[in-house]
XYZ file of C-alpha atoms in Angstrom:
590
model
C 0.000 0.000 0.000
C 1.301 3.220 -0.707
C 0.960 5.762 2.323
C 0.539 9.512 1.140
C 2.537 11.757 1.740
C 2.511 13.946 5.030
C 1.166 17.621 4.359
C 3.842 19.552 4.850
C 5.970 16.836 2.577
C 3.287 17.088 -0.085
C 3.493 20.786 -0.065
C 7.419 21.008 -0.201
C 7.035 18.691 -3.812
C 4.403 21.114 -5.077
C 6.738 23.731 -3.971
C 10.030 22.035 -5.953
C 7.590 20.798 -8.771
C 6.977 25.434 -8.675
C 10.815 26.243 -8.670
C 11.832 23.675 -11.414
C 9.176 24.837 -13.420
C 10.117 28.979 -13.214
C 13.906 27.807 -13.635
C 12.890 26.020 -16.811
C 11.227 28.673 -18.254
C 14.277 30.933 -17.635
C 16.641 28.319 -19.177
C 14.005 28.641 -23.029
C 15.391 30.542 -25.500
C 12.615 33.020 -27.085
C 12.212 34.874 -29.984
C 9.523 37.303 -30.952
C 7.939 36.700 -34.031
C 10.241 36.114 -36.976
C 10.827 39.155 -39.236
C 12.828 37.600 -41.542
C 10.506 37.613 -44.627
C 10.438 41.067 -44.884
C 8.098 42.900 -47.960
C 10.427 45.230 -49.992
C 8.004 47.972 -50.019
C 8.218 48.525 -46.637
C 11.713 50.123 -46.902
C 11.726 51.120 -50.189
C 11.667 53.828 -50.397
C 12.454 54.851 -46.702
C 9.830 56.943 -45.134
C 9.512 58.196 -41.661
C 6.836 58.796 -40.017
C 6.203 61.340 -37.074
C 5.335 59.578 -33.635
C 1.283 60.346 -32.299
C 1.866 62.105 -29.082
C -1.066 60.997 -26.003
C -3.203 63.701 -25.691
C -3.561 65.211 -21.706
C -5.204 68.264 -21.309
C -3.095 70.055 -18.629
C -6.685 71.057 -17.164
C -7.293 67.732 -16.793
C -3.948 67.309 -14.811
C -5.366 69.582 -12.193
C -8.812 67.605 -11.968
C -6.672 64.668 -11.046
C -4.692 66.549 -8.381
C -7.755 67.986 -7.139
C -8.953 64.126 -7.219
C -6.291 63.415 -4.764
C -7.111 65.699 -2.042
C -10.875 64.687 -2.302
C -12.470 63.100 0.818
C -13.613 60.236 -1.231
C -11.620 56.536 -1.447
C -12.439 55.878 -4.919
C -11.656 59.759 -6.375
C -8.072 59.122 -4.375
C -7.521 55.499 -6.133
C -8.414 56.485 -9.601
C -6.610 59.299 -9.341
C -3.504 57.532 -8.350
C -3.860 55.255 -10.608
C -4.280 57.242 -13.790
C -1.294 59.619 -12.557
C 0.907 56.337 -12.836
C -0.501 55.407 -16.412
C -0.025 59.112 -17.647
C 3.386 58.504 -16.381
C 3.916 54.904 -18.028
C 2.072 56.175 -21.778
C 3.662 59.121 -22.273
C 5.891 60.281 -19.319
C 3.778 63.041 -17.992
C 6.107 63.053 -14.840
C 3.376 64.717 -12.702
C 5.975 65.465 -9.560
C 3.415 67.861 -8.121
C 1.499 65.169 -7.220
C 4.094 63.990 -4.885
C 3.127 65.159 -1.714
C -0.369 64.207 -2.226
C 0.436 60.763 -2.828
C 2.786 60.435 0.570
C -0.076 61.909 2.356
C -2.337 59.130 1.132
C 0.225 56.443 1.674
C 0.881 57.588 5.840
C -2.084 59.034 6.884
C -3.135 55.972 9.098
C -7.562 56.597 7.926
C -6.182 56.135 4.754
C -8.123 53.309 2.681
C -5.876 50.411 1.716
C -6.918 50.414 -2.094
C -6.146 53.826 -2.025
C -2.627 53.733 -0.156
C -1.989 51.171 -2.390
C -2.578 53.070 -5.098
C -1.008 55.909 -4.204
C 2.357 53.620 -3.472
C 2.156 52.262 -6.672
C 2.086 55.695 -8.429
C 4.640 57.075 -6.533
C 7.185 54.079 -7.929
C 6.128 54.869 -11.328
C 7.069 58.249 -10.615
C 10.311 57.401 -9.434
C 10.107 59.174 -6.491
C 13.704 58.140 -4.641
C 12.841 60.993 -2.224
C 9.972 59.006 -1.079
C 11.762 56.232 0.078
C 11.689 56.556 3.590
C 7.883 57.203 3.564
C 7.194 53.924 1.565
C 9.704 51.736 3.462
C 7.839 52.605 6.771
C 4.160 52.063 4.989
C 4.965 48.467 4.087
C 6.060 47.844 7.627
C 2.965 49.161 8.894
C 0.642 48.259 6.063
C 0.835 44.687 5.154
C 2.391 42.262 2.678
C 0.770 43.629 -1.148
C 2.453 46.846 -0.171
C 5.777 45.098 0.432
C 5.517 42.878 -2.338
C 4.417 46.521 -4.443
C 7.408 48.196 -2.639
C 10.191 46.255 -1.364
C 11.441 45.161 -5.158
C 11.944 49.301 -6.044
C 13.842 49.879 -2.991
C 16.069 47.176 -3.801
C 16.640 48.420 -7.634
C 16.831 51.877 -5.791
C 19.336 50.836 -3.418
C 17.822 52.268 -0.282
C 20.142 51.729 2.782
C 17.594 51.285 5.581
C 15.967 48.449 3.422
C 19.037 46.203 4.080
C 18.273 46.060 7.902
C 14.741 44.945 7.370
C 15.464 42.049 5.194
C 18.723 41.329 7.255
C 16.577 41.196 10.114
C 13.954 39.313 8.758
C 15.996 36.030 7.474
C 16.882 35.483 11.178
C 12.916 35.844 12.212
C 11.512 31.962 12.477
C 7.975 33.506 12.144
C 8.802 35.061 9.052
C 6.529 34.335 6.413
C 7.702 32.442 3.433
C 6.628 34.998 0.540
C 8.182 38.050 2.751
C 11.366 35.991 3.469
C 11.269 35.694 -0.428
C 11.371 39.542 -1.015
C 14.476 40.349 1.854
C 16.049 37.466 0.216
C 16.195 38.543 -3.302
C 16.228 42.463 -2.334
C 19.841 41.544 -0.459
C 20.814 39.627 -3.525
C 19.891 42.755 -5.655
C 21.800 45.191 -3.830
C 24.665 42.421 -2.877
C 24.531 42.581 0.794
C 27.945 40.966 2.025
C 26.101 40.939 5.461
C 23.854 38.398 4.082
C 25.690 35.886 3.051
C 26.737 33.666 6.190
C 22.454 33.753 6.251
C 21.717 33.055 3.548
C 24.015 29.958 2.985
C 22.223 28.474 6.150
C 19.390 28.948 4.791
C 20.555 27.179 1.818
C 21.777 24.224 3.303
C 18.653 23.771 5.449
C 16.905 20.679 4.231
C 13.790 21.993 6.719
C 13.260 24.922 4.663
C 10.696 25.384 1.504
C 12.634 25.063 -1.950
C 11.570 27.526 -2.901
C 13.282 30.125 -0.408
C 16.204 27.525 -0.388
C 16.578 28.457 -4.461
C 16.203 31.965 -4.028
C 18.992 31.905 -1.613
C 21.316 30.652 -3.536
C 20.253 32.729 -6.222
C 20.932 35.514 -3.656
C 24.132 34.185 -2.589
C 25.910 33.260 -6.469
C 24.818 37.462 -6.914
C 26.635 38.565 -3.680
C 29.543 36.658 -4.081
C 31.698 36.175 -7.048
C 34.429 33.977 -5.460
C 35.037 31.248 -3.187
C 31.816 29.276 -3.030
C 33.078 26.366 -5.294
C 33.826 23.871 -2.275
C 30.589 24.611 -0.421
C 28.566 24.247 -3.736
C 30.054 20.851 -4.842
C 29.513 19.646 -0.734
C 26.080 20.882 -1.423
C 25.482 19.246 -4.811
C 26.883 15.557 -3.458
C 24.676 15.929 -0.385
C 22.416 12.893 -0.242
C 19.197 15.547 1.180
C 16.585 14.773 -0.118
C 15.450 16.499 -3.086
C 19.106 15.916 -4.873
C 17.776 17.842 -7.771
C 17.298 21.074 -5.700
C 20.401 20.803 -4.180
C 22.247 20.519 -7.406
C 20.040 23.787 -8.686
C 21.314 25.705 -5.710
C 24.719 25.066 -6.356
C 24.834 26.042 -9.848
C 23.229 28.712 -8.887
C 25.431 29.691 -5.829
C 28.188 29.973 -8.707
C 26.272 32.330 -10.596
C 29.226 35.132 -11.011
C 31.959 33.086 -10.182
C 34.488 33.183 -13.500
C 36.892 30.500 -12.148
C 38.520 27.514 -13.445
C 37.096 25.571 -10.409
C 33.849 26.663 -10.666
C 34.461 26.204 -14.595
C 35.029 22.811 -13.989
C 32.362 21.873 -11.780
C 29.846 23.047 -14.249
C 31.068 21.041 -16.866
C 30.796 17.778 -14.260
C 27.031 19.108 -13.881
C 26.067 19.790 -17.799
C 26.265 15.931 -18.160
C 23.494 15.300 -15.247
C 20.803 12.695 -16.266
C 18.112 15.349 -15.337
C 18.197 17.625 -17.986
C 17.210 20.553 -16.265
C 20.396 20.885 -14.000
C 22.248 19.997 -17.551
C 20.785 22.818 -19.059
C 21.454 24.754 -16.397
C 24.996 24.719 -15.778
C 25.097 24.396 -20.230
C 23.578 28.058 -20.089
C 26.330 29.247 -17.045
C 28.779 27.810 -18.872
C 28.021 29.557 -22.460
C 27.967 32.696 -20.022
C 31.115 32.462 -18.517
C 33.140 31.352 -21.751
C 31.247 29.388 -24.600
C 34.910 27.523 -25.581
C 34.035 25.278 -22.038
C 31.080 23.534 -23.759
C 32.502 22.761 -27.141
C 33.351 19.554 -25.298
C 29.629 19.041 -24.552
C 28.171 20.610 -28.044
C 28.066 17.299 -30.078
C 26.286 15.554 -27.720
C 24.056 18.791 -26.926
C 22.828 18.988 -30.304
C 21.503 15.835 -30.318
C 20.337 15.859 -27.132
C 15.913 15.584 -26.796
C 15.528 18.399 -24.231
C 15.251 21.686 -26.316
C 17.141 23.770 -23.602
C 19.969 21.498 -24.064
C 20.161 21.682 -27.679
C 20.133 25.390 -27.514
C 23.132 25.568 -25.297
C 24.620 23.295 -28.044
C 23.481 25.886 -30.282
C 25.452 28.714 -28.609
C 28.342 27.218 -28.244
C 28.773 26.723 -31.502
C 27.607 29.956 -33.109
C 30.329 31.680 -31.328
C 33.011 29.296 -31.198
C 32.723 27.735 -35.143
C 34.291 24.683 -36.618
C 33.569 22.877 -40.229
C 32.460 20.061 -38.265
C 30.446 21.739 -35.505
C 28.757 24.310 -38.310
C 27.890 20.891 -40.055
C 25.898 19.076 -37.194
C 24.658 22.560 -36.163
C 22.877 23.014 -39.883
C 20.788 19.448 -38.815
C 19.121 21.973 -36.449
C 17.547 24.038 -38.974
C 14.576 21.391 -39.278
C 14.323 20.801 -35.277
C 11.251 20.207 -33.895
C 11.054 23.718 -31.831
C 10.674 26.324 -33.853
C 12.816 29.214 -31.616
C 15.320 26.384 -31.961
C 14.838 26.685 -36.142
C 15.045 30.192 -35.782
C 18.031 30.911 -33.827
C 20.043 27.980 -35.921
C 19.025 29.925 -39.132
C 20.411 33.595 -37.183
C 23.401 31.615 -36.419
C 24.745 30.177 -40.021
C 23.965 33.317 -41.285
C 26.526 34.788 -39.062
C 28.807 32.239 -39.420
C 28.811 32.155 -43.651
C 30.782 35.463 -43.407
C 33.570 33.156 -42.501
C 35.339 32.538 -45.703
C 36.096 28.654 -44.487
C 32.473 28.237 -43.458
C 30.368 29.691 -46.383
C 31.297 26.533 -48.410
C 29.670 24.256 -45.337
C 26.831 26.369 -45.003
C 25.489 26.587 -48.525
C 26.117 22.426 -48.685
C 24.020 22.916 -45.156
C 21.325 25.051 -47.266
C 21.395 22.744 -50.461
C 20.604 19.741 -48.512
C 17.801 20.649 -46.640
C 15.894 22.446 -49.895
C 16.604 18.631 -51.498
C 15.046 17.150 -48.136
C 11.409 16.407 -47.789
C 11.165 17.696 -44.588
C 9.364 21.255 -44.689
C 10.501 22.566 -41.738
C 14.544 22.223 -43.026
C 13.313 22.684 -46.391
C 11.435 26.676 -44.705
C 14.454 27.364 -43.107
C 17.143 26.696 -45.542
C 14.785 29.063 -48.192
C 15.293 31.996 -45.641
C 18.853 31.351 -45.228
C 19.668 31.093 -49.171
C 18.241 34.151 -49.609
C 19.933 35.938 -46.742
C 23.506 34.479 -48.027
C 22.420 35.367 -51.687
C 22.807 31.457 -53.341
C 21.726 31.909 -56.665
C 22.613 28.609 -57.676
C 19.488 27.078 -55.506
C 17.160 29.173 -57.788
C 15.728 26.411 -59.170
C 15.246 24.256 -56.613
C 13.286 27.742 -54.802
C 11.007 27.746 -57.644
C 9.795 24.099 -57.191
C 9.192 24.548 -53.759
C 6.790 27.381 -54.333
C 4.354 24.392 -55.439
C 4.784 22.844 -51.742
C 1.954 22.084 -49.643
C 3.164 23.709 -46.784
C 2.077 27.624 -46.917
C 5.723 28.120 -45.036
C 7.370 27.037 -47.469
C 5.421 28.270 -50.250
C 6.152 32.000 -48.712
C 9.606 31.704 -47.658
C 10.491 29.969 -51.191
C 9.266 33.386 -53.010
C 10.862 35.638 -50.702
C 14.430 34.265 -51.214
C 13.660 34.156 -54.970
C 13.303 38.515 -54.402
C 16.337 38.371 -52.542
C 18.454 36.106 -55.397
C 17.077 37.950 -57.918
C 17.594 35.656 -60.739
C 16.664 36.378 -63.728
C 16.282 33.307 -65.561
C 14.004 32.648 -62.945
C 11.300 35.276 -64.345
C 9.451 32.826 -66.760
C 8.296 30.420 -63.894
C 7.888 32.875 -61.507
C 5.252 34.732 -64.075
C 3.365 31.623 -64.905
C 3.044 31.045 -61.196
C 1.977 34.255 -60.426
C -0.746 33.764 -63.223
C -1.770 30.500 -62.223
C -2.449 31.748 -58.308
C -4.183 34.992 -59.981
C -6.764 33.368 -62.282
C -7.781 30.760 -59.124
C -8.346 34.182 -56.830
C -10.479 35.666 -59.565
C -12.331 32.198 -60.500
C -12.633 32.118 -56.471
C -11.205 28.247 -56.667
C -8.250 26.428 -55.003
C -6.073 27.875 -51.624
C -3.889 31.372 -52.639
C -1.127 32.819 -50.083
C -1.546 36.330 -50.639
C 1.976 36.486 -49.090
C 3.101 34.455 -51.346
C 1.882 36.050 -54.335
C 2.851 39.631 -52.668
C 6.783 38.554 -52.875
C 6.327 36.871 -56.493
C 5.070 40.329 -57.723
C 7.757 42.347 -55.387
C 10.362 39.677 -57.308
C 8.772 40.380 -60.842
C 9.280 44.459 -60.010
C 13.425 43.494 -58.789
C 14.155 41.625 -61.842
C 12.293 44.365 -64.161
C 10.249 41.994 -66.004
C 8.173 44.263 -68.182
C 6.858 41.215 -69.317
C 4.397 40.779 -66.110
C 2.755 44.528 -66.108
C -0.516 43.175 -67.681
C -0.464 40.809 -64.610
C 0.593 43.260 -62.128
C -2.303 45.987 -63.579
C -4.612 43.350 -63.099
C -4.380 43.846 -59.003
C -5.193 47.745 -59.769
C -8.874 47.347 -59.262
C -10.645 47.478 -55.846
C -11.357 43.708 -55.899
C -10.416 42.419 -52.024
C -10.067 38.690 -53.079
C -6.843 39.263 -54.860
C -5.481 40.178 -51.332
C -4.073 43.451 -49.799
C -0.331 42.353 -49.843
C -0.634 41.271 -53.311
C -2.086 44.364 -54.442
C 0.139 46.573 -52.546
C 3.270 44.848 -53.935
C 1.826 44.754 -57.394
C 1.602 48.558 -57.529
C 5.062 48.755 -56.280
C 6.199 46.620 -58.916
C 4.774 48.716 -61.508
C 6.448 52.077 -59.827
C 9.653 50.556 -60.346
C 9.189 49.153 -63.819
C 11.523 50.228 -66.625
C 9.077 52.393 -68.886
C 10.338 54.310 -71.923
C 7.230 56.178 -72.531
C 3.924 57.716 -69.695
C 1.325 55.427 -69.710
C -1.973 58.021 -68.888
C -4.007 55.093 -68.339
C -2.233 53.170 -65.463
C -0.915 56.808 -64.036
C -5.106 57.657 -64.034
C -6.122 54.008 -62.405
C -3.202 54.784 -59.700
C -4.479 58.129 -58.574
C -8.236 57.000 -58.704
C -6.812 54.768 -56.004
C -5.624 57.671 -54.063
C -9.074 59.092 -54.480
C -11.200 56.469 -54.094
C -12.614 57.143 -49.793
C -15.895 55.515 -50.900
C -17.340 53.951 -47.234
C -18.173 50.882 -48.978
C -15.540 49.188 -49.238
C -12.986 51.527 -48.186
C -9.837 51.285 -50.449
C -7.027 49.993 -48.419
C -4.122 52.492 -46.709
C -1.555 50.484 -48.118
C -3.123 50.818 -51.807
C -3.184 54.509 -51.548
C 0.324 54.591 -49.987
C 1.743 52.297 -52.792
C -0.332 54.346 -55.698
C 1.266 57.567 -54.560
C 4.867 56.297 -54.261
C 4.841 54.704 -58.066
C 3.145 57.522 -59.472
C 6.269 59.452 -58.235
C 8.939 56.989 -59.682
C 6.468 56.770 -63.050
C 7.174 60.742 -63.326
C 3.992 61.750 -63.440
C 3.888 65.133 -63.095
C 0.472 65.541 -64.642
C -0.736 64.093 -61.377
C 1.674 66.362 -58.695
C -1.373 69.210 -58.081
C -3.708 66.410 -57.514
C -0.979 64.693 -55.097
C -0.203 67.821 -53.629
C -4.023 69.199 -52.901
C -4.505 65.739 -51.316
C -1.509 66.324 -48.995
C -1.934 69.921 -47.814
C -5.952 70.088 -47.831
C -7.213 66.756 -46.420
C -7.011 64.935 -43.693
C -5.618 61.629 -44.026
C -3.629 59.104 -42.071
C -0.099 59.889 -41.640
C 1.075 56.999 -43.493
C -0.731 57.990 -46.712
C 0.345 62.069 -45.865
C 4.138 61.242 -45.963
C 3.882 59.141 -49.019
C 2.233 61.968 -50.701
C 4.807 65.104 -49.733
C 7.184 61.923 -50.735
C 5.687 61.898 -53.949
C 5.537 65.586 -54.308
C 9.203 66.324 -53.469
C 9.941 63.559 -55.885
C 8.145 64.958 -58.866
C 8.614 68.672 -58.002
C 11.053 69.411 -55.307
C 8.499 70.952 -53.461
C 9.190 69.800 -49.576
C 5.686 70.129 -47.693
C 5.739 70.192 -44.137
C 5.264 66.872 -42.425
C 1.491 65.936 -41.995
C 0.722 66.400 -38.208
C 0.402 62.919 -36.068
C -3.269 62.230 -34.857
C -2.857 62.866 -31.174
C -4.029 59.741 -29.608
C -7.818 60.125 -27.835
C -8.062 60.530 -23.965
C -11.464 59.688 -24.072
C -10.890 56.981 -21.398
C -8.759 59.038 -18.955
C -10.532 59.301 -15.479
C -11.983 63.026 -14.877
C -12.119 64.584 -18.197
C -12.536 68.398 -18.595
C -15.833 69.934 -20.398
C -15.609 71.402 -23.012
């Protein structure tokens, strides 16, 4: 029969199951959202734009200082809290408000949503000269103000704070979360008085793991030498859980740079739980990336994803033939920040004259593979690395099944800009046009967009007829496409004015019918080619448009673009929509 396990037992697991969980998400690599497939017409040309400014009324400043004084609980929390978004949206630094606040946050009928409130602005304010004021509140006030307050003193580095939290690790009735905060304030400001404290604390088995990990997390930020011996006693103990002893003592070597700690790291990356591996893989790629090319072979191939990307790191910045080779395998890996950073890596690494040759064999052999994931990555790459020679094999894949491929395939055909290429590219681009009109069949108006974009690079004058075909205001043949079509056309090669297209462009420009609206990025598009066709027939029409309506700004500075272009004229810039305060609490009359 299995006997459960006593509360306080089962609570300590939940707690380790907590701490292993939070240190593996730290050890995940993460990307935002890949840019790489960038549209051409975005930077071409190069526009700026001027920024929209958040509209406050300084009368409605005052309202919210007169808010503060007001008798009422709910008048002093709103207006605390809107001072601190004012400050956070647009930096309206409302310092005035200072001693309003502080009188809120000590005056002991205060309510605590409003104290709380009026803490929280004054952080946002940055009001160091309120320190004292707020350390003594969340003595007297309760934990959500020291959880709100104690984490700014520490990134302030207020003196008195240190006492507290020194005090409070020797307390036995301290409570776990506020033990939490003096332990990771101390580690924050790198209290030297703290760490005989904290390393009992760390090698109580009696304590939660939690505060046990954030004390050595404390301790490896206090003290940059010295600690190996104490961490590898700590890491052989037999305590029970091993794991979270290990995890401390990496941990407790968090700045140390020496060869001891070096090499009990490396003893650690090879740990059969692969979240201590990863662990002391990451520490190690942060103190010198040459101590895991030992471990990069096997961390490439290894099934935990944080592993492999310590693999990964290592070697991106310390490059062989033979490590660049089993790196490239990564490009189709199963996790897709993992794909990603592989691909950012060989791109580096092919400015090495003894590595391009072992990258583009890396590229070739994924586009030949029939996995789509390699075969996605290796498209992006080619065209960042400019192979021409895959140009071919590009335009097969834009007939894959995968809508990933089929996108990044067209893009690095724009970027190789081959023009033998143009035939299949134009019968493509045909095929995927006559299915949108017939309304049949799956199109990837991305896709399509950098097929047009790649017709307008390589000047094929043989695909305007196409490209004037995405002219009309007909929304199944896709915003991007359209947009890149009339791009393509702007930069065609034309040796005399075409009146027709030129009058089709600017009936774009004009066309603010409410239903359906033409698109921004039409309008934008149509005034920009109409500027590299030369048509100065059009430049009163452009200009009217620019100095006597109100548009967006993106369509205003492509139009005093356009103008300049055709006439030198420079307009002033259009004037940014100041952003609504509609929503802000305690808005004036008007």
């Amino acid at each position: 029969m299995v006997r459960p396990l006593p509360i306080r037992s089962a609570a300590r697991v939940m707690t380790l199951a907590f701490v292993v969980a939070c240190l593996a998400a730290s050890c995940l690599v993460t990307f935002a959202e890949s840019s790489a497939l960038d549209a051409l017409r975005e930077s071409d040309p190069a526009l700026s734009y001027p920024v929209a400014q958040y509209a406050i009324d300084p009368a409605q400043k005052q309202l919210w200082l007169s808010a503060l004084d007001s008798p009422e609980v709910d008048m002093q929390r709103m207006a605390a809290e809107t001072i601190a978004r004012s400050q956070e949206v647009n930096g309206s630094n409302l310092v005035e408000a200072v001693p309003s606040l502080e009188r809120i946050l000590e005056a002991k009928a205060s309510h605590p949503a409003a104290r709380f409130a009026a803490a929280r602005a004054l952080v946002v304010l940055n009001s160091r000269d309120s320190s004292g004021k707020l350390l003594e509140a969340s003595k007297s006030y309760g934990s959500d103000l020291r959880l709100l307050i104690e984490p700014t003193l520490a990134e302030w580095d207020y003196e008195p704070a240190r006492s507290v939290w020194l005090g409070r690790l020797s307390e036995q009735a301290s409570r776990r979360r506020e033990l939490i905060l003096a332990v990771r304030g101390l580690g924050v400001v790198r209290e030297q008085k703290a760490l005989n404290p904290l390393l009992e604390i760390i090698n109580d088995s009696r304590r939660h793991p939690d505060v046990r990990f954030e004390a050595a997390t404390a301790v490896g930020q206090i003290s940059a030498t010295g600690l190996e011996t104490q961490a590898d006693k700590l890491a052989r103990s037999p305590g029970t859980p091993t794991s979270l002893n290990r995890l401390c003592a990496i941990q407790m070597l968090l700045t140390h740079e020496t060869a001891a700690a070096a090499q009990l790291l490396s003893a650690w990356a090879t740990d059969d739980e692969p979240l201590i591996a990863a662990t002391a893989m990451r520490r190690l790629n942060a103190l010198d990336s040459a101590l895991m090319l030992s471990l990069a072979e096997m961390a490439l191939r290894h099934p935990d994803a944080r592993i492999r990307s310590e693999g990964i790191e290592s070697c991106i910045t310390h490059p062989t033939t033979d490590k660049t080779g089993a790196l490239g395998r990564l490009l189709a890996d199963p996790d897709p920040a993992l794909r990603e950073k592989t691909r950012e890596g060989l791109l580096r690494l092919s400015s090495v004259a003894e590595l391009k040759p072992v990258v583009n064999d890396v590229v070739k052999g994924h586009l030949q593979s029939d996995d789509w994931k390699g075969q996605e990555q290796a498209a992006i790459l080619a065209g960042g690395i400019d192979l021409e020679e895959v140009a071919n094999r590009l335009v097969e894949l834009l007939e894959s099944p995968r809508v990933e491929v089929k996108s990044a395939s067209a893009w690095a055909l724009r970027k190789v800009a081959v023009k033998e290429t143009i035939p299949a590219i134009l019968q493509i681009a045909k095929n995927q046009t006559e299915l949108r009109k017939a309304g049949t069949g799956t199109v990837v108006d991305e896709q399509v967009a950098h097929l047009l974009e790649t017709l307008g690079v390589l000047k094929a004058t043989e695909a305007i007829p196409l490209l004037k075909e995405y002219i009309p205001k007909h929304y199944p043949m896709g915003v991007q496409s359209r947009s890149a079509a009339i791009w393509a056309l702007g930069v065609m090669p034309r040796e005399e004015a075409d009146a027709e297209l030129e009058d089709a462009l600017m009936d774009r420009i004009l066309d603010f019918a409410d239903r359906p609206p033409e698109m921004p990025e039409v309008k934008q598009m149509s005034a920009i080619s109409l500027a590299r066709m030369k048509s100065t027939s059009q430049a009163e029409r452009l200009r009217g448009l620019a100095v006597n309506v109100p548009l967006s700004v993106e369509l205003g500075v492509a139009l005093r673009w356009a103008v300049k272009e055709l006439t030198g004229e420079e307009l002033p810039p259009p004037t940014p929509v100041p952003v609504p305060a509609e929503d802000w609490f305690l808005v004036p009359l008007q």
